[in-house]
Amino acid sequence: MAVGIDGRGPLSILPVRDRRDLKGFIGVTREVYRDDPLWVQPLTFERLDHLNAKKNPFMRSIEAAYWTAFRGPRPVGRIGAQVNQAHLARYADATGHFGFFECLDDPDAARLLTETAEVWLRAKGMRRAVGPLSPSINDEAGLLVEGFSTPPYVMMPHGRPCYDRLLQDLGYAKEKDLIAYAFDATVPWPAPGLALYERLKAMPGIAFRHLDMKRYKAEIHLICDIFNDAWAENWGFIPFGEAEAQYLAASIRPIVASDMFAIGELNGEPVAMTVVLPNLNEAIRGLDGRLLPFGWAKFLWRLKVAGVKSMRMPLMGVRRHLQNTRAGAALALGVIEKVRVSAVRRGIERGELSWILEDNPRIQGLIETVGGRPYKTYRIYAKPLL
């Protein structure tokens, strides 16, 4: 549907109706980041599977729609809109979500994209739009507003500096900031953090272990259970369901090993966990989202032979009854240190811990105590749907 025209060509927007449209929607980022050497195009087949309700159980639990904007034949932006029943059941706030927002510095295109998503959300009874969540708080969340000088880590968004202005001009305001921390995996912790850890880890009943790969599904279930309890009172939290946990387990199994997970125990009870993932963006960079015909060889060589040099820690948590206690601090530090030591043995040099809520000073302080430094900020926006 054509809706406007200027010197750059007619502006139009089309809904995603089939697999071909979805491939085009995924490929919009090739155009948006054409001049950005830091951009890493995700693997098309992985994104297709992730957004496929037949394969991803989360997609069966939401209503979603996607659109691509064009100037003439050229794609210039995209957006998605979601109604998450789990969110509505938990918060009863008539809030819908938008996600997957990408756009050239084209205010008219940005307006067309957001207004299209807003109309769809209003028709579903939503009174507020929050995002970007792509497609949920447990996937890629936020819009990069600080830290454009480095490539994105695996399962984290990138962005263009103009996005913040485009959204603010359309009535979107900051709802919450998410902070990513960088750390040098090869450098021992600063003296204060190391001294604190040495004191705390000697507490009776505390032990740490890696994942038992022979019980892989049960262990992933345990990790998600700890996460669901640890994060239950955090802003925007939505728990992992059992089907989602097992989808996650299957998705990451080809790229993980036992020592990429740590479980902390207190008197034999698992009460803390952390997970690290190899930064696959290192391995797929330059492949333009394609593994065929020759991408597979490059990907496998980079991953298995050369080895990636960075990792991301997407999950870490301590059960709520131990938060704000000495034992809880010991467990949090311990699971981080256990995976760090293992990662260094694998040749990892650096990493990212992401993300942390801007108003979680307890965890921010703990991370900074052991040498993490805030280096990227991702913003969640909100807008009333009047």
Short mmCIF file of C-alpha atoms in Angstrom, two decimals:
data_model
loop_
_atom_site.label_atom_id
_atom_site.label_comp_id
_atom_site.label_asym_id
_atom_site.label_seq_id
_atom_site.Cartn_x
_atom_site.Cartn_y
_atom_site.Cartn_z
CA MET A 1 0.00 0.00 0.00
CA ALA A 2 1.55 3.31 -1.11
CA VAL A 3 1.04 6.07 1.43
CA GLY A 4 3.41 8.85 0.51
CA ILE A 5 6.00 10.03 -1.97
CA ASP A 6 9.03 12.30 -1.96
CA GLY A 7 12.24 12.65 -3.91
CA ARG A 8 13.46 9.31 -2.65
CA GLY A 9 10.50 7.40 -4.07
CA PRO A 10 7.03 6.34 -2.93
CA LEU A 11 6.74 5.15 0.65
CA SER A 12 4.77 1.98 1.25
CA ILE A 13 4.34 -0.70 3.89
CA LEU A 14 3.52 -4.37 3.45
CA PRO A 15 2.61 -7.00 6.04
CA VAL A 16 4.56 -10.23 6.37
CA ARG A 17 2.25 -12.96 5.10
CA ASP A 18 4.49 -15.89 4.21
CA ARG A 19 8.01 -17.29 4.45
CA ARG A 20 9.22 -15.22 1.52
CA ASP A 21 7.97 -12.02 3.16
CA LEU A 22 9.59 -13.09 6.44
CA LYS A 23 12.95 -13.59 4.72
CA GLY A 24 12.63 -10.08 3.34
CA PHE A 25 11.72 -8.76 6.80
CA ILE A 26 14.83 -10.42 8.26
CA GLY A 27 16.95 -9.07 5.42
CA VAL A 28 15.99 -5.42 6.02
CA THR A 29 19.06 -5.09 8.22
CA ARG A 30 21.32 -5.64 5.21
CA GLU A 31 20.04 -2.34 3.84
CA VAL A 32 19.89 -0.48 7.16
CA TYR A 33 23.46 -1.39 8.16
CA ARG A 34 24.98 -1.37 4.68
CA ASP A 35 27.53 1.25 5.73
CA ASP A 36 28.15 -0.06 9.28
CA PRO A 37 31.27 -2.28 9.47
CA LEU A 38 30.34 -3.40 12.99
CA TRP A 39 27.02 -4.98 12.01
CA VAL A 40 26.75 -8.77 12.09
CA GLN A 41 23.92 -10.14 9.95
CA PRO A 42 22.17 -12.98 11.82
CA LEU A 43 21.82 -16.36 10.17
CA THR A 44 18.64 -16.27 8.11
CA PHE A 45 17.69 -19.89 8.76
CA GLU A 46 18.04 -19.41 12.53
CA ARG A 47 15.82 -16.30 12.52
CA LEU A 48 13.23 -18.08 10.37
CA ASP A 49 13.11 -20.97 12.84
CA HIS A 50 12.97 -18.65 15.85
CA LEU A 51 9.92 -16.84 14.48
CA ASN A 52 8.21 -20.06 13.40
CA ALA A 53 5.39 -21.07 15.75
CA LYS A 54 5.75 -24.68 14.63
CA LYS A 55 9.29 -24.73 16.03
CA ASN A 56 9.37 -22.10 18.78
CA PRO A 57 6.72 -22.64 21.48
CA PHE A 58 6.91 -19.01 22.61
CA MET A 59 5.59 -17.90 19.22
CA ARG A 60 2.53 -20.09 19.78
CA SER A 61 1.77 -18.23 23.01
CA ILE A 62 1.54 -14.73 21.51
CA GLU A 63 -0.26 -12.85 18.78
CA ALA A 64 2.18 -11.10 16.47
CA ALA A 65 2.32 -9.21 13.19
CA TYR A 66 5.25 -7.87 11.16
CA TRP A 67 5.63 -5.22 8.47
CA THR A 68 8.32 -4.01 6.07
CA ALA A 69 8.48 -0.43 4.77
CA PHE A 70 9.74 0.43 1.29
CA ARG A 71 10.82 3.47 -0.70
CA GLY A 72 9.95 2.29 -4.17
CA PRO A 73 11.40 -1.23 -4.36
CA ARG A 74 14.00 -0.55 -1.65
CA PRO A 75 13.35 -1.80 1.91
CA VAL A 76 13.92 1.04 4.38
CA GLY A 77 12.57 -0.29 7.67
CA ARG A 78 10.63 -2.90 9.58
CA ILE A 79 8.65 -3.37 12.79
CA GLY A 80 6.75 -6.06 14.66
CA ALA A 81 3.90 -5.88 17.17
CA GLN A 82 3.08 -8.48 19.80
CA VAL A 83 0.38 -9.19 22.36
CA ASN A 84 1.84 -11.45 25.04
CA GLN A 85 -0.87 -13.15 27.08
CA ALA A 86 1.64 -14.18 29.76
CA HIS A 87 2.51 -10.51 30.28
CA LEU A 88 -1.15 -9.49 30.43
CA ALA A 89 -1.97 -12.25 32.90
CA ARG A 90 0.90 -11.18 35.16
CA TYR A 91 0.54 -7.39 34.99
CA ALA A 92 -3.04 -6.71 33.78
CA ASP A 93 -1.85 -3.43 32.27
CA ALA A 94 -3.28 -3.54 28.71
CA THR A 95 0.28 -3.22 27.39
CA GLY A 96 1.27 -4.49 23.98
CA HIS A 97 4.80 -4.63 22.64
CA PHE A 98 6.64 -3.61 19.52
CA GLY A 99 9.93 -5.05 18.37
CA PHE A 100 12.38 -5.70 15.53
CA PHE A 101 12.45 -1.94 14.85
CA GLU A 102 15.00 -1.00 12.21
CA CYS A 103 14.85 2.03 9.95
CA LEU A 104 16.99 4.30 7.85
CA ASP A 105 17.14 7.90 9.05
CA ASP A 106 13.77 8.52 7.43
CA PRO A 107 11.23 10.15 9.79
CA ASP A 108 8.29 9.44 7.48
CA ALA A 109 9.17 5.76 7.28
CA ALA A 110 9.61 5.58 11.05
CA ARG A 111 6.21 7.21 11.54
CA LEU A 112 4.53 4.82 9.11
CA LEU A 113 6.08 1.81 10.83
CA THR A 114 5.19 2.81 14.38
CA GLU A 115 1.70 4.02 13.50
CA THR A 116 0.98 0.74 11.72
CA ALA A 117 2.06 -1.22 14.80
CA GLU A 118 0.06 1.09 17.07
CA VAL A 119 -3.13 0.65 15.02
CA TRP A 120 -2.74 -3.12 15.25
CA LEU A 121 -2.17 -2.99 19.02
CA ARG A 122 -5.18 -0.73 19.58
CA ALA A 123 -7.34 -3.16 17.62
CA LYS A 124 -6.24 -5.85 20.08
CA GLY A 125 -7.41 -3.72 23.02
CA MET A 126 -3.98 -2.48 24.07
CA ARG A 127 -3.69 0.95 25.68
CA ARG A 128 0.10 1.20 25.80
CA ALA A 129 3.02 0.22 23.55
CA VAL A 130 6.34 -0.82 25.11
CA GLY A 131 9.49 -1.94 23.32
CA PRO A 132 11.49 -2.84 21.47
CA LEU A 133 11.12 -6.45 22.62
CA SER A 134 12.06 -8.79 19.80
CA PRO A 135 9.83 -10.60 20.39
CA SER A 136 9.99 -10.72 24.22
CA ILE A 137 11.87 -9.56 27.30
CA ASN A 138 13.66 -12.93 27.25
CA ASP A 139 14.94 -12.40 23.69
CA GLU A 140 16.58 -9.30 22.23
CA ALA A 141 15.41 -6.37 24.31
CA GLY A 142 16.01 -2.66 24.06
CA LEU A 143 17.36 -0.17 21.57
CA LEU A 144 21.06 0.71 21.66
CA VAL A 145 21.53 4.33 22.79
CA GLU A 146 25.14 4.25 24.08
CA GLY A 147 28.06 2.11 22.93
CA PHE A 148 28.05 2.14 19.14
CA SER A 149 31.81 1.56 18.74
CA THR A 150 31.84 -2.24 19.10
CA PRO A 151 29.94 -5.07 17.38
CA PRO A 152 26.92 -6.63 19.06
CA TYR A 153 27.37 -9.84 21.02
CA VAL A 154 25.29 -12.91 20.29
CA MET A 155 21.55 -12.45 20.96
CA MET A 156 21.96 -8.71 21.58
CA PRO A 157 20.65 -5.84 19.42
CA HIS A 158 22.73 -3.36 17.50
CA GLY A 159 21.27 -0.04 16.33
CA ARG A 160 21.79 3.32 14.67
CA PRO A 161 22.26 6.56 16.64
CA CYS A 162 19.24 8.10 14.89
CA TYR A 163 16.78 5.58 16.38
CA ASP A 164 16.45 7.33 19.73
CA ARG A 165 15.59 10.62 18.02
CA LEU A 166 13.17 8.98 15.59
CA LEU A 167 11.21 7.33 18.40
CA GLN A 168 11.22 10.35 20.71
CA ASP A 169 9.90 12.53 17.88
CA LEU A 170 7.01 10.08 17.56
CA GLY A 171 6.02 10.37 21.22
CA TYR A 172 7.97 7.48 22.71
CA ALA A 173 9.66 8.10 26.06
CA LYS A 174 12.17 6.18 28.11
CA GLU A 175 10.67 3.41 30.21
CA LYS A 176 13.79 1.57 31.41
CA ASP A 177 17.49 1.29 30.57
CA LEU A 178 19.37 -2.00 30.38
CA ILE A 179 23.13 -2.01 30.95
CA ALA A 180 25.73 -4.29 29.35
CA TYR A 181 29.06 -4.82 31.10
CA ALA A 182 32.37 -5.63 29.43
CA PHE A 183 35.11 -7.59 31.15
CA ASP A 184 38.58 -8.93 30.42
CA ALA A 185 38.34 -12.65 31.13
CA THR A 186 42.11 -13.11 31.39
CA VAL A 187 42.67 -10.52 34.11
CA PRO A 188 42.25 -11.63 37.75
CA TRP A 189 39.63 -9.81 39.72
CA PRO A 190 40.57 -6.48 41.33
CA ALA A 191 41.94 -6.89 44.85
CA PRO A 192 38.74 -5.83 46.69
CA GLY A 193 36.60 -8.26 44.71
CA LEU A 194 39.09 -11.09 45.08
CA ALA A 195 39.42 -10.52 48.82
CA LEU A 196 35.64 -10.50 49.21
CA TYR A 197 35.30 -13.73 47.25
CA GLU A 198 38.04 -15.48 49.23
CA ARG A 199 36.27 -14.60 52.48
CA LEU A 200 32.83 -15.61 51.33
CA LYS A 201 33.61 -18.84 49.50
CA ALA A 202 34.91 -20.36 52.72
CA MET A 203 31.42 -20.25 54.21
CA PRO A 204 30.24 -23.75 55.19
CA GLY A 205 27.91 -25.60 52.85
CA ILE A 206 28.78 -23.69 49.66
CA ALA A 207 29.86 -25.67 46.59
CA PHE A 208 29.97 -25.17 42.85
CA ARG A 209 29.73 -27.53 39.91
CA HIS A 210 29.35 -27.56 36.15
CA LEU A 211 26.40 -28.95 34.22
CA ASP A 212 25.84 -32.70 34.07
CA MET A 213 25.48 -33.20 30.31
CA LYS A 214 24.12 -36.71 30.84
CA ARG A 215 21.10 -35.04 32.47
CA TYR A 216 21.06 -32.11 30.06
CA LYS A 217 17.31 -31.50 29.80
CA ALA A 218 16.80 -31.83 33.56
CA GLU A 219 19.71 -29.48 34.22
CA ILE A 220 18.34 -26.83 31.83
CA HIS A 221 14.99 -27.19 33.59
CA LEU A 222 16.80 -26.55 36.90
CA ILE A 223 18.59 -23.48 35.52
CA CYS A 224 15.31 -22.02 34.24
CA ASP A 225 13.65 -22.75 37.58
CA ILE A 226 16.38 -20.86 39.45
CA PHE A 227 16.14 -18.02 36.92
CA ASN A 228 12.36 -17.81 37.27
CA ASP A 229 12.66 -17.51 41.04
CA ALA A 230 15.68 -15.19 41.05
CA TRP A 231 14.21 -12.70 38.57
CA ALA A 232 10.56 -12.90 39.67
CA GLU A 233 10.47 -9.40 41.19
CA ASN A 234 12.44 -7.67 38.42
CA TRP A 235 10.84 -5.13 36.11
CA GLY A 236 9.12 -6.69 33.10
CA PHE A 237 9.87 -10.25 34.16
CA ILE A 238 8.11 -13.08 32.33
CA PRO A 239 9.00 -16.63 33.42
CA PHE A 240 10.32 -19.32 31.11
CA GLY A 241 7.68 -22.01 30.58
CA GLU A 242 8.66 -25.67 30.39
CA ALA A 243 8.25 -25.83 26.60
CA GLU A 244 10.35 -22.68 26.20
CA ALA A 245 13.03 -24.10 28.49
CA GLN A 246 13.32 -27.23 26.39
CA TYR A 247 13.33 -25.20 23.16
CA LEU A 248 16.20 -23.18 24.63
CA ALA A 249 17.99 -26.39 25.61
CA ALA A 250 17.73 -27.79 22.09
CA SER A 251 18.72 -24.48 20.48
CA ILE A 252 21.98 -24.00 22.35
CA ARG A 253 23.07 -27.63 22.73
CA PRO A 254 25.22 -27.71 19.55
CA ILE A 255 27.36 -24.82 20.80
CA VAL A 256 27.70 -25.42 24.54
CA ALA A 257 29.65 -27.68 26.87
CA SER A 258 29.37 -28.59 30.53
CA ASP A 259 31.85 -25.96 31.70
CA MET A 260 29.84 -23.13 30.14
CA PHE A 261 27.35 -23.52 32.98
CA ALA A 262 27.86 -23.19 36.72
CA ILE A 263 25.46 -24.18 39.47
CA GLY A 264 25.96 -23.02 43.04
CA GLU A 265 24.74 -25.20 45.88
CA LEU A 266 24.08 -24.46 49.53
CA ASN A 267 24.00 -27.53 51.74
CA GLY A 268 23.43 -29.67 48.67
CA GLU A 269 20.54 -27.60 47.28
CA PRO A 270 21.00 -25.89 43.87
CA VAL A 271 20.33 -22.21 44.50
CA ALA A 272 22.41 -20.22 42.00
CA MET A 273 23.38 -20.50 38.37
CA THR A 274 25.05 -18.81 35.46
CA VAL A 275 25.31 -19.55 31.75
CA VAL A 276 27.83 -18.34 29.20
CA LEU A 277 27.60 -18.69 25.44
CA PRO A 278 30.41 -18.46 22.91
CA ASN A 279 29.99 -15.24 21.00
CA LEU A 280 28.78 -16.76 17.74
CA ASN A 281 28.77 -13.32 16.14
CA GLU A 282 32.54 -13.73 15.85
CA ALA A 283 32.04 -16.91 13.84
CA ILE A 284 29.29 -15.62 11.51
CA ARG A 285 30.65 -12.14 10.88
CA GLY A 286 31.04 -11.51 7.18
CA LEU A 287 28.83 -14.43 6.13
CA ASP A 288 25.87 -12.12 5.39
CA GLY A 289 23.49 -14.45 7.19
CA ARG A 290 24.18 -17.36 4.82
CA LEU A 291 25.96 -20.65 5.42
CA LEU A 292 25.64 -21.87 1.82
CA PRO A 293 27.52 -22.54 -0.33
CA PHE A 294 30.78 -21.85 1.54
CA GLY A 295 29.68 -20.27 4.80
CA TRP A 296 29.53 -23.58 6.66
CA ALA A 297 33.26 -24.16 6.19
CA LYS A 298 34.14 -20.68 7.47
CA PHE A 299 31.71 -20.96 10.37
CA LEU A 300 32.99 -24.35 11.54
CA TRP A 301 36.63 -23.35 11.14
CA ARG A 302 36.14 -20.18 13.15
CA LEU A 303 34.13 -21.97 15.83
CA LYS A 304 36.02 -25.25 16.15
CA VAL A 305 39.55 -24.56 14.89
CA ALA A 306 40.43 -20.89 15.32
CA GLY A 307 38.04 -20.62 18.26
CA VAL A 308 36.05 -17.56 19.25
CA LYS A 309 37.76 -15.26 21.71
CA SER A 310 34.73 -13.76 23.40
CA MET A 311 31.71 -14.94 25.34
CA ARG A 312 28.43 -13.55 26.62
CA MET A 313 26.88 -14.25 30.01
CA PRO A 314 23.11 -13.88 29.40
CA LEU A 315 21.82 -15.58 32.55
CA MET A 316 22.83 -15.36 36.20
CA GLY A 317 20.72 -15.59 39.31
CA VAL A 318 20.45 -16.53 42.97
CA ARG A 319 17.19 -17.70 44.52
CA ARG A 320 15.26 -14.90 46.19
CA HIS A 321 15.52 -16.16 49.76
CA LEU A 322 19.31 -15.79 49.53
CA GLN A 323 19.45 -12.40 47.84
CA ASN A 324 20.92 -9.63 50.02
CA THR A 325 22.72 -12.21 52.18
CA ARG A 326 26.40 -13.10 52.55
CA ALA A 327 25.71 -16.58 51.21
CA GLY A 328 23.92 -15.10 48.20
CA ALA A 329 26.89 -12.86 47.42
CA ALA A 330 29.27 -15.82 47.72
CA LEU A 331 27.13 -17.90 45.38
CA ALA A 332 26.83 -15.13 42.79
CA LEU A 333 30.58 -14.48 42.78
CA GLY A 334 31.32 -18.19 42.75
CA VAL A 335 29.27 -19.12 39.70
CA ILE A 336 30.76 -16.20 37.76
CA GLU A 337 34.31 -17.21 38.69
CA LYS A 338 33.76 -20.87 37.87
CA VAL A 339 32.71 -20.18 34.29
CA ARG A 340 35.37 -17.46 33.87
CA VAL A 341 38.19 -19.85 34.76
CA SER A 342 36.83 -22.49 32.39
CA ALA A 343 36.40 -19.93 29.62
CA VAL A 344 40.02 -18.80 29.89
CA ARG A 345 41.13 -22.42 29.51
CA ARG A 346 39.14 -22.49 26.26
CA GLY A 347 40.99 -19.45 24.94
CA ILE A 348 38.36 -16.84 25.78
CA GLU A 349 39.87 -13.39 26.27
CA ARG A 350 36.93 -11.06 26.84
CA GLY A 351 33.24 -11.09 27.48
CA GLU A 352 29.98 -9.28 28.02
CA LEU A 353 27.57 -9.66 30.90
CA SER A 354 24.20 -8.50 29.68
CA TRP A 355 21.88 -7.20 30.59
CA ILE A 356 21.38 -5.60 34.02
CA LEU A 357 18.53 -3.24 34.91
CA GLU A 358 19.66 0.34 35.47
CA ASP A 359 18.03 0.37 38.92
CA ASN A 360 19.63 -2.81 40.26
CA PRO A 361 22.57 -1.34 42.20
CA ARG A 362 23.20 -4.55 44.15
CA ILE A 363 24.09 -6.56 41.04
CA GLN A 364 25.78 -3.60 39.37
CA GLY A 365 28.04 -3.21 42.39
CA LEU A 366 28.86 -6.90 42.46
CA ILE A 367 29.81 -6.92 38.77
CA GLU A 368 31.95 -3.80 39.10
CA THR A 369 33.65 -5.28 42.17
CA VAL A 370 35.00 -8.10 40.00
CA GLY A 371 36.14 -5.84 37.17
CA GLY A 372 33.10 -5.39 34.94
CA ARG A 373 32.63 -1.97 33.38
CA PRO A 374 29.39 -0.58 31.92
CA TYR A 375 29.91 0.04 28.22
CA LYS A 376 26.55 -0.19 26.44
CA THR A 377 23.06 1.04 27.24
CA TYR A 378 19.88 -0.32 25.72
CA ARG A 379 16.62 1.57 26.16
CA ILE A 380 13.04 0.35 26.45
CA TYR A 381 10.46 2.94 25.37
CA ALA A 382 6.76 3.39 26.11
CA LYS A 383 3.92 5.34 24.52
CA PRO A 384 0.26 5.66 25.50
CA LEU A 385 -2.11 4.46 22.79
CA LEU A 386 -4.76 7.18 22.97
#
